[in-house]
mmCIF file of C-alpha atoms and ligand atoms in Angstrom:
data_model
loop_
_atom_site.group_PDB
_atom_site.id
_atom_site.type_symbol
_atom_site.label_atom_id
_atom_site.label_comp_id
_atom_site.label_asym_id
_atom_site.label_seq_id
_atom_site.Cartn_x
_atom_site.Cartn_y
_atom_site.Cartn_z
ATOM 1 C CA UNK A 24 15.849 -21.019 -44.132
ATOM 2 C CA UNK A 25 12.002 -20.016 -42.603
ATOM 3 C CA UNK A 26 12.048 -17.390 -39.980
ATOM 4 C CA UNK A 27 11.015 -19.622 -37.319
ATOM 5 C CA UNK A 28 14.626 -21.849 -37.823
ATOM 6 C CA UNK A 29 16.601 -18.297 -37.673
ATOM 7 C CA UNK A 30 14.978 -17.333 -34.121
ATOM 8 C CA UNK A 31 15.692 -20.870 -33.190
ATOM 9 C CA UNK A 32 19.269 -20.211 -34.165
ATOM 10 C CA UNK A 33 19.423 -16.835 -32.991
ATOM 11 C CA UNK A 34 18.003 -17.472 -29.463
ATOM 12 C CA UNK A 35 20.166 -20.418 -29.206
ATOM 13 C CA UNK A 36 23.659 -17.939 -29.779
ATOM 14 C CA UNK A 37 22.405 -15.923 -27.035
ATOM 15 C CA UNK A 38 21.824 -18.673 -25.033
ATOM 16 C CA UNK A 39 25.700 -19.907 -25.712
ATOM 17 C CA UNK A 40 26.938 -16.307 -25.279
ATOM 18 C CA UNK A 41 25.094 -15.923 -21.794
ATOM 19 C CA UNK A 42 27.493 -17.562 -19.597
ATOM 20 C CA UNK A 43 29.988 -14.529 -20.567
ATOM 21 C CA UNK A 44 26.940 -11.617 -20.950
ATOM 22 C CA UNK A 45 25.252 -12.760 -17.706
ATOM 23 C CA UNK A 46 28.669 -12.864 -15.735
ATOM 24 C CA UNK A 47 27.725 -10.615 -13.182
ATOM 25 C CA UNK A 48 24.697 -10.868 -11.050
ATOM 26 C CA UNK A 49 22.989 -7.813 -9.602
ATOM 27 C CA UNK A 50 21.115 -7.926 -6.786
ATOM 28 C CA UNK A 51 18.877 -4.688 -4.856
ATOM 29 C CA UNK A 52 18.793 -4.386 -1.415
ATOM 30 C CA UNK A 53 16.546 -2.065 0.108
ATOM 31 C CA UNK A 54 16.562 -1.823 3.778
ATOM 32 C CA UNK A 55 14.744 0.712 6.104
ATOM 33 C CA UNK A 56 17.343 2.789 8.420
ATOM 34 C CA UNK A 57 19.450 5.652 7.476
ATOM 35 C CA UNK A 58 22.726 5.483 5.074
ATOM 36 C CA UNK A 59 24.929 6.618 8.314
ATOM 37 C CA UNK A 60 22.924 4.011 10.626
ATOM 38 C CA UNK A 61 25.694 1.144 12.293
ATOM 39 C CA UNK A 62 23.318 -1.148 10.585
ATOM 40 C CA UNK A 63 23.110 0.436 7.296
ATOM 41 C CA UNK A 64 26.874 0.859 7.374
ATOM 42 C CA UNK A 65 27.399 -2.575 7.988
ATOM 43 C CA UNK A 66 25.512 -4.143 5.599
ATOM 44 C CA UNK A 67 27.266 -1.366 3.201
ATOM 45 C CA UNK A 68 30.777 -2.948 4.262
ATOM 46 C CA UNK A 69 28.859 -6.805 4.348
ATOM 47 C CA UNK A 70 27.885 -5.741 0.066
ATOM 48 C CA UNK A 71 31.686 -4.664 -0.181
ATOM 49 C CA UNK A 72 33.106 -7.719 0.910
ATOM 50 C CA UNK A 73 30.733 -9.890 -1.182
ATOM 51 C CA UNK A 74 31.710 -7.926 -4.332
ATOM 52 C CA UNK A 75 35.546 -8.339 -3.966
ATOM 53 C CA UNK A 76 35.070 -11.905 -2.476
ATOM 54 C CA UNK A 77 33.231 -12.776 -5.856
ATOM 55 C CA UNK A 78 35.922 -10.339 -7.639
ATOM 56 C CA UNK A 79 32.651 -8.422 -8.617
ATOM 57 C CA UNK A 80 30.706 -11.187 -9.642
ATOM 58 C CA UNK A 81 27.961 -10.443 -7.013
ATOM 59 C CA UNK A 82 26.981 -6.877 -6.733
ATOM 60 C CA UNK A 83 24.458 -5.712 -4.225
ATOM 61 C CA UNK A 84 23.116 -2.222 -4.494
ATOM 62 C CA UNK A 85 21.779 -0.792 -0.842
ATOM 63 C CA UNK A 86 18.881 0.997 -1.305
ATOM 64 C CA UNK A 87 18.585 2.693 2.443
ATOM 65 C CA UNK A 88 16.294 4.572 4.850
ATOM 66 C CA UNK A 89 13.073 3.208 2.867
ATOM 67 C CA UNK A 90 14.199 4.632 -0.791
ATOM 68 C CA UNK A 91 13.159 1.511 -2.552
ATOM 69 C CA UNK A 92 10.291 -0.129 -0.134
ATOM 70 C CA UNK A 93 9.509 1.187 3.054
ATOM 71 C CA UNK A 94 10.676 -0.474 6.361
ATOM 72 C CA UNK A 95 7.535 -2.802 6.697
ATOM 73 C CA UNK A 96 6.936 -3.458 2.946
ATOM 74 C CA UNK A 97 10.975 -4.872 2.754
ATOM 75 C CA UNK A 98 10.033 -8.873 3.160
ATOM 76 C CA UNK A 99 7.193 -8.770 0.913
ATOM 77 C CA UNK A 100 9.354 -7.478 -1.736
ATOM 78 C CA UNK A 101 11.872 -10.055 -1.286
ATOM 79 C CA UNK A 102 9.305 -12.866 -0.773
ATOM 80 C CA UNK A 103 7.595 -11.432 -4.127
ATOM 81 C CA UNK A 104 11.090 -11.466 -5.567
ATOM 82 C CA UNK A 105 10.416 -7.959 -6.410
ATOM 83 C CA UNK A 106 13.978 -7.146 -4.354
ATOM 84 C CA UNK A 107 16.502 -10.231 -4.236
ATOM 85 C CA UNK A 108 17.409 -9.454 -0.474
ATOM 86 C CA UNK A 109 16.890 -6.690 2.016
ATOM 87 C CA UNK A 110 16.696 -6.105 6.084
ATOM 88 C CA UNK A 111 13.850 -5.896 8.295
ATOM 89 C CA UNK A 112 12.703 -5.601 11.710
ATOM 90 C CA UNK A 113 11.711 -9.030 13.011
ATOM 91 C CA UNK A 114 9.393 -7.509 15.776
ATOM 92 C CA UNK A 115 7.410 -5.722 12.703
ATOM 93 C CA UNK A 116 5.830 -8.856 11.592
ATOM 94 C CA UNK A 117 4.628 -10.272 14.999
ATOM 95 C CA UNK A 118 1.285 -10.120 13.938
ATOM 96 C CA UNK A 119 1.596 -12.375 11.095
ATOM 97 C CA UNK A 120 3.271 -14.518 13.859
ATOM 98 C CA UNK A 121 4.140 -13.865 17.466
ATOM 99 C CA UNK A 122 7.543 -15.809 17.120
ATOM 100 C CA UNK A 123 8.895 -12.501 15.029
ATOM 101 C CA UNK A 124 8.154 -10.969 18.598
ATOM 102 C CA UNK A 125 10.271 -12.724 20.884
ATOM 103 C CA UNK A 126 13.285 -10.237 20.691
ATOM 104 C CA UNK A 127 10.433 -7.725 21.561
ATOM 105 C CA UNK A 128 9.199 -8.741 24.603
ATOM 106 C CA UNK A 129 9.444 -6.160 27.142
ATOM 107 C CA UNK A 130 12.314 -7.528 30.372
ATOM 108 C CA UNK A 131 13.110 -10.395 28.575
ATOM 109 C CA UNK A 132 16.132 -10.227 27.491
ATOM 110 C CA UNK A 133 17.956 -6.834 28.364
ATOM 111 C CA UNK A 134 21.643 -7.170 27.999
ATOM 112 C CA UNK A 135 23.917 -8.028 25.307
ATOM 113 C CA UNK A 136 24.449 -11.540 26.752
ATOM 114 C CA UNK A 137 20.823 -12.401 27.132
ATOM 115 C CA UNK A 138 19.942 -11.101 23.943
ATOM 116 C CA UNK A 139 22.491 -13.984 22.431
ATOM 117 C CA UNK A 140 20.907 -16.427 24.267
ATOM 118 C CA UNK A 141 17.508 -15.503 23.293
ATOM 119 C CA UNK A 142 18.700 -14.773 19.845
ATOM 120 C CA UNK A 143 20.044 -18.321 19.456
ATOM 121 C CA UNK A 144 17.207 -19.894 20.936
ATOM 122 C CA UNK A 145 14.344 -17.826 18.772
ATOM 123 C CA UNK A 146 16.586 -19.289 15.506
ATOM 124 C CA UNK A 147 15.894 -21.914 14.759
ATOM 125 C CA UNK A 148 11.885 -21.060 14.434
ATOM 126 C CA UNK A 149 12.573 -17.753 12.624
ATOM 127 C CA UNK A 150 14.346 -20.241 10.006
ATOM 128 C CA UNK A 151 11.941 -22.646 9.785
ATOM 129 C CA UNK A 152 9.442 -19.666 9.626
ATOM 130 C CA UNK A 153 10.669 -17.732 7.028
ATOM 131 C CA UNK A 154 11.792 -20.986 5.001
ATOM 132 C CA UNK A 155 8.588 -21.553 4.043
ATOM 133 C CA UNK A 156 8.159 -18.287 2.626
ATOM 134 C CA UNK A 157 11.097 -18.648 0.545
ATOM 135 C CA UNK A 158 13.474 -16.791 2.773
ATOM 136 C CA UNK A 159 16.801 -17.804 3.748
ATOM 137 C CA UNK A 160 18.031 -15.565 6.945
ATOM 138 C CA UNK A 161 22.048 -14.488 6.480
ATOM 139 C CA UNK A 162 22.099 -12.786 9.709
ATOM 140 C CA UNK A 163 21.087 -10.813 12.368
ATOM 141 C CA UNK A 164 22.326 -8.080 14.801
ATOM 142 C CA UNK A 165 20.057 -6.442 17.415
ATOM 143 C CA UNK A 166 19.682 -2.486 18.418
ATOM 144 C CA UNK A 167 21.188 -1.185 21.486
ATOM 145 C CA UNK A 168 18.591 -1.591 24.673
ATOM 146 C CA UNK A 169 15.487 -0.140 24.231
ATOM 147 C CA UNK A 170 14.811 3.491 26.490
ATOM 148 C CA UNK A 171 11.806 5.943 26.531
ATOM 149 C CA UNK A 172 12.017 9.223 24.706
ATOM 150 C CA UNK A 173 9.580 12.011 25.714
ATOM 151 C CA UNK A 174 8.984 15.747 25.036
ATOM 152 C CA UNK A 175 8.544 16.147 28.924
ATOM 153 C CA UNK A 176 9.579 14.484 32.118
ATOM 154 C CA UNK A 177 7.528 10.846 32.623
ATOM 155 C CA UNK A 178 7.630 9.671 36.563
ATOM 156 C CA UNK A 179 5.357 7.375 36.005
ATOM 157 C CA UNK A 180 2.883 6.034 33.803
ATOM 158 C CA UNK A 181 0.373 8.324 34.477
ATOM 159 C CA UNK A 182 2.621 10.514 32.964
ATOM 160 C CA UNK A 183 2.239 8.794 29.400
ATOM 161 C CA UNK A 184 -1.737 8.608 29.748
ATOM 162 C CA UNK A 185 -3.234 10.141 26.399
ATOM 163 C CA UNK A 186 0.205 10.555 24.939
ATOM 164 C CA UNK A 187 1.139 10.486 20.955
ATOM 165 C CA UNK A 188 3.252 7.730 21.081
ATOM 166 C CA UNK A 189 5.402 6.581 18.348
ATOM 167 C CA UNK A 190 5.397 2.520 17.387
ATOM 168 C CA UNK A 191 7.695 0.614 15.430
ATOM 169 C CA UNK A 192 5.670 -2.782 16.410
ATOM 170 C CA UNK A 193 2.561 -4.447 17.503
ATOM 171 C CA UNK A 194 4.148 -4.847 20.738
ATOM 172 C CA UNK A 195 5.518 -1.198 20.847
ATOM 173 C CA UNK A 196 2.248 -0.257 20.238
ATOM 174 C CA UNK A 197 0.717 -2.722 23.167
ATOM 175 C CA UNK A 198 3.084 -1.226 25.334
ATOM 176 C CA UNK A 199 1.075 2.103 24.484
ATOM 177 C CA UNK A 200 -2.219 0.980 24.992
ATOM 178 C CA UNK A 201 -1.499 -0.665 28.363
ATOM 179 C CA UNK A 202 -0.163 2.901 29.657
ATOM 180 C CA UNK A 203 -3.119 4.764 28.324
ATOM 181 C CA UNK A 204 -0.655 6.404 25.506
ATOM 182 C CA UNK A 205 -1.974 6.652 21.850
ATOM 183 C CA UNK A 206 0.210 4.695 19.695
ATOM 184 C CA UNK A 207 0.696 5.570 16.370
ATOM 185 C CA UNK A 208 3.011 3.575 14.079
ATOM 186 C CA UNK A 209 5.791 5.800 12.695
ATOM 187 C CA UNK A 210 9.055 3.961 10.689
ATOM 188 C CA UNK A 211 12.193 5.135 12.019
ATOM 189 C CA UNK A 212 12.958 6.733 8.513
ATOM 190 C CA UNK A 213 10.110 9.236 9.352
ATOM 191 C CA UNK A 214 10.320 9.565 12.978
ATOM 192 C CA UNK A 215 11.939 13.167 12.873
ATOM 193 C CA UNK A 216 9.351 14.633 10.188
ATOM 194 C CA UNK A 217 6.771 13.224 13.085
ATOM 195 C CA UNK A 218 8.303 15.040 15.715
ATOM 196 C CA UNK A 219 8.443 18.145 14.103
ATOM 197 C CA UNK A 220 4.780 18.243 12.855
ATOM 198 C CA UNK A 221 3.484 17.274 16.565
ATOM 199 C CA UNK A 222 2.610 13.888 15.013
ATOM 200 C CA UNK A 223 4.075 12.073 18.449
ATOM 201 C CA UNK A 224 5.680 13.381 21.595
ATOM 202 C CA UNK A 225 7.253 10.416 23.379
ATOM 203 C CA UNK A 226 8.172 6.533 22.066
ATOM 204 C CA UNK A 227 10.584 3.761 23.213
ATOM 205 C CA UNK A 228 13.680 3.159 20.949
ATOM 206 C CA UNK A 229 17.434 2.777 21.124
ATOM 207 C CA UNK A 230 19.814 5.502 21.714
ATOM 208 C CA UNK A 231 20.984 4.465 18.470
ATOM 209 C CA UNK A 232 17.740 5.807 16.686
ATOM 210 C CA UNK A 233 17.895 8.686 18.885
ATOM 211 C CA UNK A 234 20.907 9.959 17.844
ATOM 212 C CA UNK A 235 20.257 9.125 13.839
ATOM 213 C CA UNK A 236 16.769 11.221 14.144
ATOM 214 C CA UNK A 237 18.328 13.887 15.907
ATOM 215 C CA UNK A 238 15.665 13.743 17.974
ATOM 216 C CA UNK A 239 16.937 16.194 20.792
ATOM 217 C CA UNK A 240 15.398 19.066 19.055
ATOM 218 C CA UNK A 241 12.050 18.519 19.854
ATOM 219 C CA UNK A 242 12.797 15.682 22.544
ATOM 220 C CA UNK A 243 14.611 16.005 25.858
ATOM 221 C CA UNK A 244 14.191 13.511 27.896
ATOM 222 C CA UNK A 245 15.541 9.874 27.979
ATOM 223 C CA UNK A 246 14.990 7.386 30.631
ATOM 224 C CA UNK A 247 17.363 4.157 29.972
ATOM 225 C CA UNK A 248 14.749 1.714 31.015
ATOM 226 C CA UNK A 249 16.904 -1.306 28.656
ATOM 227 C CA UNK A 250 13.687 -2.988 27.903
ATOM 228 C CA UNK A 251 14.812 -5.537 25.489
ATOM 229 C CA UNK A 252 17.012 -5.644 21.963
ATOM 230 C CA UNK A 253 15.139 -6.281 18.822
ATOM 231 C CA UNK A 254 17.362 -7.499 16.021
ATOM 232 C CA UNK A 255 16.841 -6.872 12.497
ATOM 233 C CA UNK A 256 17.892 -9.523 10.022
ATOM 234 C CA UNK A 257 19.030 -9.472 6.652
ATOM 235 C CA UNK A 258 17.091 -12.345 4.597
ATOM 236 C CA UNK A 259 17.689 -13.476 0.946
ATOM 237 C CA UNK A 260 15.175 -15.202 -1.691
ATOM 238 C CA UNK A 261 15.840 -18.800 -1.229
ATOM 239 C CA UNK A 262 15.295 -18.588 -5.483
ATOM 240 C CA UNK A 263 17.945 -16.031 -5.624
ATOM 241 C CA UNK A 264 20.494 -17.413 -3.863
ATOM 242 C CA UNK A 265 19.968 -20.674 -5.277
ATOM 243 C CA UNK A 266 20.439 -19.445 -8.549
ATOM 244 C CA UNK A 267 24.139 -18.117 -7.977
ATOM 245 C CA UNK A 268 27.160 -20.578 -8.321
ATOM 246 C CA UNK A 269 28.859 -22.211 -5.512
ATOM 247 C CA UNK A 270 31.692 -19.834 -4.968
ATOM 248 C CA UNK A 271 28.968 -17.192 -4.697
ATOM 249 C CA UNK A 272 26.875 -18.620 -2.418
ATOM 250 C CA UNK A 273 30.003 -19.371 -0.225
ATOM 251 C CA UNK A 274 31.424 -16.041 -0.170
ATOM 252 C CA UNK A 275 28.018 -14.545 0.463
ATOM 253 C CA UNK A 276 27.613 -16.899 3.908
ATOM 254 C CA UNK A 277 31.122 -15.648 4.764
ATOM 255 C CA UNK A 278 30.582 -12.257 4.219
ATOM 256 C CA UNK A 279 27.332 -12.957 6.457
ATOM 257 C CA UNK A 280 28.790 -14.754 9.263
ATOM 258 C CA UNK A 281 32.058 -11.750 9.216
ATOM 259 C CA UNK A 282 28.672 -9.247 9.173
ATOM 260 C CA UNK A 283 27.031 -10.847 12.061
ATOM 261 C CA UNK A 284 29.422 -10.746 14.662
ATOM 262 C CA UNK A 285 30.540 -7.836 13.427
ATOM 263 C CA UNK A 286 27.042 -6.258 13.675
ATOM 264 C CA UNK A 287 26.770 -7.773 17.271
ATOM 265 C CA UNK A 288 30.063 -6.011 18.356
ATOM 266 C CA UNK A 289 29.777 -2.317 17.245
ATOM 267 C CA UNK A 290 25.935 -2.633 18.288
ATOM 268 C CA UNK A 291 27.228 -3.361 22.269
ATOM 269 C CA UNK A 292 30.500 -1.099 21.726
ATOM 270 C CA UNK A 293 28.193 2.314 20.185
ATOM 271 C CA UNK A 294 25.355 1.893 23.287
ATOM 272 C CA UNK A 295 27.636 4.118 25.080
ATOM 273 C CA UNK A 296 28.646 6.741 22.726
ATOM 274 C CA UNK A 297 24.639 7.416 21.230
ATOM 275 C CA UNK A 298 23.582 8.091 24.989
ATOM 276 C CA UNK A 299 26.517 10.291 25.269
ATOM 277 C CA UNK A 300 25.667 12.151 22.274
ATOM 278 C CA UNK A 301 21.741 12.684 23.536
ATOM 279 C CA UNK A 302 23.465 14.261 26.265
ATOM 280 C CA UNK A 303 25.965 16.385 24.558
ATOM 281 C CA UNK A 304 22.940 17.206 22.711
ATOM 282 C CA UNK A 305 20.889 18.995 25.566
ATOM 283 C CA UNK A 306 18.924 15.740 26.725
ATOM 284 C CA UNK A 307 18.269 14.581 30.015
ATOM 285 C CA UNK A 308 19.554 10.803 30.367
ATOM 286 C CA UNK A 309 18.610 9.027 33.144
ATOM 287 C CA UNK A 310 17.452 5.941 34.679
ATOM 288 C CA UNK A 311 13.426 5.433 35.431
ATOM 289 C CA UNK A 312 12.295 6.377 38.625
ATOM 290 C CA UNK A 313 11.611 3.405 41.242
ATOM 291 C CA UNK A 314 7.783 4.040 40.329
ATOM 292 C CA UNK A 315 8.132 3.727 36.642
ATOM 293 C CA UNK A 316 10.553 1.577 36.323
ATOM 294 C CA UNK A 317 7.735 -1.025 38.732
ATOM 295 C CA UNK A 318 5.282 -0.305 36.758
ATOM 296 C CA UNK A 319 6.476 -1.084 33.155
ATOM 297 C CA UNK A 320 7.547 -4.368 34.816
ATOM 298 C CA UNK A 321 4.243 -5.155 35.469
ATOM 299 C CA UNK A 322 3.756 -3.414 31.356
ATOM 300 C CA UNK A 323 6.260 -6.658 30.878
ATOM 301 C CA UNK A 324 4.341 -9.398 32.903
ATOM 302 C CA UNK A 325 1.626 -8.823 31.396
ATOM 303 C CA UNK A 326 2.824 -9.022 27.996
ATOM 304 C CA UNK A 327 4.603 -12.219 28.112
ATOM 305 C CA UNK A 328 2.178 -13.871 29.592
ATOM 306 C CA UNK A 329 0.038 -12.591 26.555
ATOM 307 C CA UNK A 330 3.004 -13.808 23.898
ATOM 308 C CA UNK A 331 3.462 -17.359 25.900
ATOM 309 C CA UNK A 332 -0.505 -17.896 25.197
ATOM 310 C CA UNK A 333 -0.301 -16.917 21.234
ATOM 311 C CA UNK A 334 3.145 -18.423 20.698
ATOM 312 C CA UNK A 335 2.274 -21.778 22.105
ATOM 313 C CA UNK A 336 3.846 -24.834 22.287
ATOM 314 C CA UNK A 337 6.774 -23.054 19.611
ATOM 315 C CA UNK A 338 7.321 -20.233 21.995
ATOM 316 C CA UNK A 339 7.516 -21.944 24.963
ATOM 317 C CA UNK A 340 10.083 -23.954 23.347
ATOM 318 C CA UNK A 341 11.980 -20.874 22.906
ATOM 319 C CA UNK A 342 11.450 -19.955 26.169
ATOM 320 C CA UNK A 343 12.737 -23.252 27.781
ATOM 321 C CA UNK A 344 15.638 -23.072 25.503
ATOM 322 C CA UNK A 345 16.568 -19.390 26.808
ATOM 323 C CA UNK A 346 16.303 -20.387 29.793
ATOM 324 C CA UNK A 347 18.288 -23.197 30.521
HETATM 325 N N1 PCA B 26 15.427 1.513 16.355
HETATM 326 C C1 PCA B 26 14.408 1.094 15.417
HETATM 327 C C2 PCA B 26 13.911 -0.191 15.954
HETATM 328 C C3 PCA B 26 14.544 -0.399 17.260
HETATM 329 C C4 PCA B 26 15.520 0.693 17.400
HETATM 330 O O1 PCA B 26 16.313 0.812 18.311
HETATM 331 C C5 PCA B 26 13.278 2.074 15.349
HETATM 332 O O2 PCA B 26 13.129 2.905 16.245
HETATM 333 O O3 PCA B 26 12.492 1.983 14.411
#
């Protein structure tokens, strides 16, 4: 027998044997928030239930607070197939297209209950949107409402003018520019090395990021201005997924669906206990004075009215559908 005819023979074995060998698909997540994070622990608990719903078959390893990729670099990794699935920040990528900044928009949407009417209305475009890229979304759970952190007491926005001020977004950082702060764009993973070097000295976030960046010891005050919930999401490669096997697939949408409204639930139920902690921790909670809290309307006015003119005829859509 020539060589060539034994390789032939040889790759063929492997290829019968692989149903057995290749029995268990692994798949890396990375996502960008801390291990102890409600999202980070609920995707850990969403990865447990896939791997006993496929009785192992499926194993997803979380890779958290920006080990693997950093925050912003998670869906090019999965588009590039580089990572199989991870989370992100839809708000990050509203300059590739305003649509990812709907959840962002400043007075939008600022409870729980508006934020799952907006979130079901800004669907079905972030599906289309990230279809296209090869990205399937398996859910999505926002951040509690959105306050302002700052090293010193802010009464208005004259208060914030020529500030270091932390972004997580293009529109976080708008929100700088059109108080005269100086945004600088800082992933929540490093937001407590930035406070400590000086790096920033105020930024808008949720108590929830607050509390994981412990960032009473250089921060004190907190003014609960509920500006609007972003969500993160957690999308897969469309290749990926179709390449598992039926039961897989279906376990995995469970798991996502159980994740979801889980997610949604301890998001609303924490909002409470991380503003209680800031608190406990030395902070000054309140709400924003009359003065402030006008003039970051106005902050909010003016930035829809500049996301209605990029997001078009698709965001209005959105809009109309939110508000009905
Ligand atoms: N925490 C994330 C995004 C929104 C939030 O509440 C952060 O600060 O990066």
């Amino acid at each position: 027998m020539n060589t060539r005819l034994c390789t032939l023979i040889a790759a063929a074995a492997i290829g019968f044997a692989s149903p057995t060998v290749s029995a268990q698909t692994v798949w890396d997540m990375p996502t960008g928030y801390a291990a102890a994070n409600f999202h980070t622990e609920n995707i850990t608990q969403f990865a447990a239930d896939v791997d006993k719903a496929t009785a192992g078959k499926l194993k997803i390893t979380v890779h958290p607070g920006g080990s693997l990729y950093k925050a912003n670099e998670i869906k090019r990794a999965v588009q590039g197939g580089q990572a199989q699935i991870g989370e992100i920040i839809f708000g990050g990528y509203a300059n590739e297209n305003p649509l990812f900044g709907t959840d962002n928009v400043p007075f939008l949407a600022t409870s729980y209950a508006e934020a799952k009417k907006l979130a079901a209305s800004q669907k079905p475009a972030m599906e289309t949107l990230l279809a296209k890229q090869g990205l399937k979304i398996l859910f999505s759970v926002p951040w509690p409402p959105q306050g302002i952190f700052a090293a010193k007491p802010i009464n208005s926005a004259a208060d914030l003018k020529g500030v270091k001020w932390r972004a997580y977004s293009p529109q976080t950082s708008r929100i700088a520019e059109l108080v005269g702060a100086q945004p600088v764009t800082i992933q929540a993973a490093e937001l407590s090395q930035a406070l400590a070097t000086g790096a920033v000295a105020a930024f808008m976030t949720s108590g929830a990021t607050g509390y994981d960046s412990k960032v009473w010891e250089q921060v004190k005050y907190f003014y609960d201005t509920q500006a609007w919930l972003p969500k993160n999401a957690v999308l897969v490669s469309q290749k990926a997924f179709d390449a598992l096997d039926k039961p897989s697939q279906d376990a995995l949408l469970k798991a996502a669906g159980e994740a979801e409204a889980r997610g949604w639930k301890v998001s609303e139920e924490k909002t409470k206990f991380y503003l209680e902690q800031l608190t406990k921790n030395g902070m000054n909670v309140a709400a924003p004075s009359a003065t402030l809290k006008a003039e970051l309307k106005k902050v909010g006015d003016t930035m829809i009215g500049e996301w209605q003119k990029t997001a078009g005829a698709e965001g209005q859509a959105i809009l109309d559908a939110y508000r009905k």
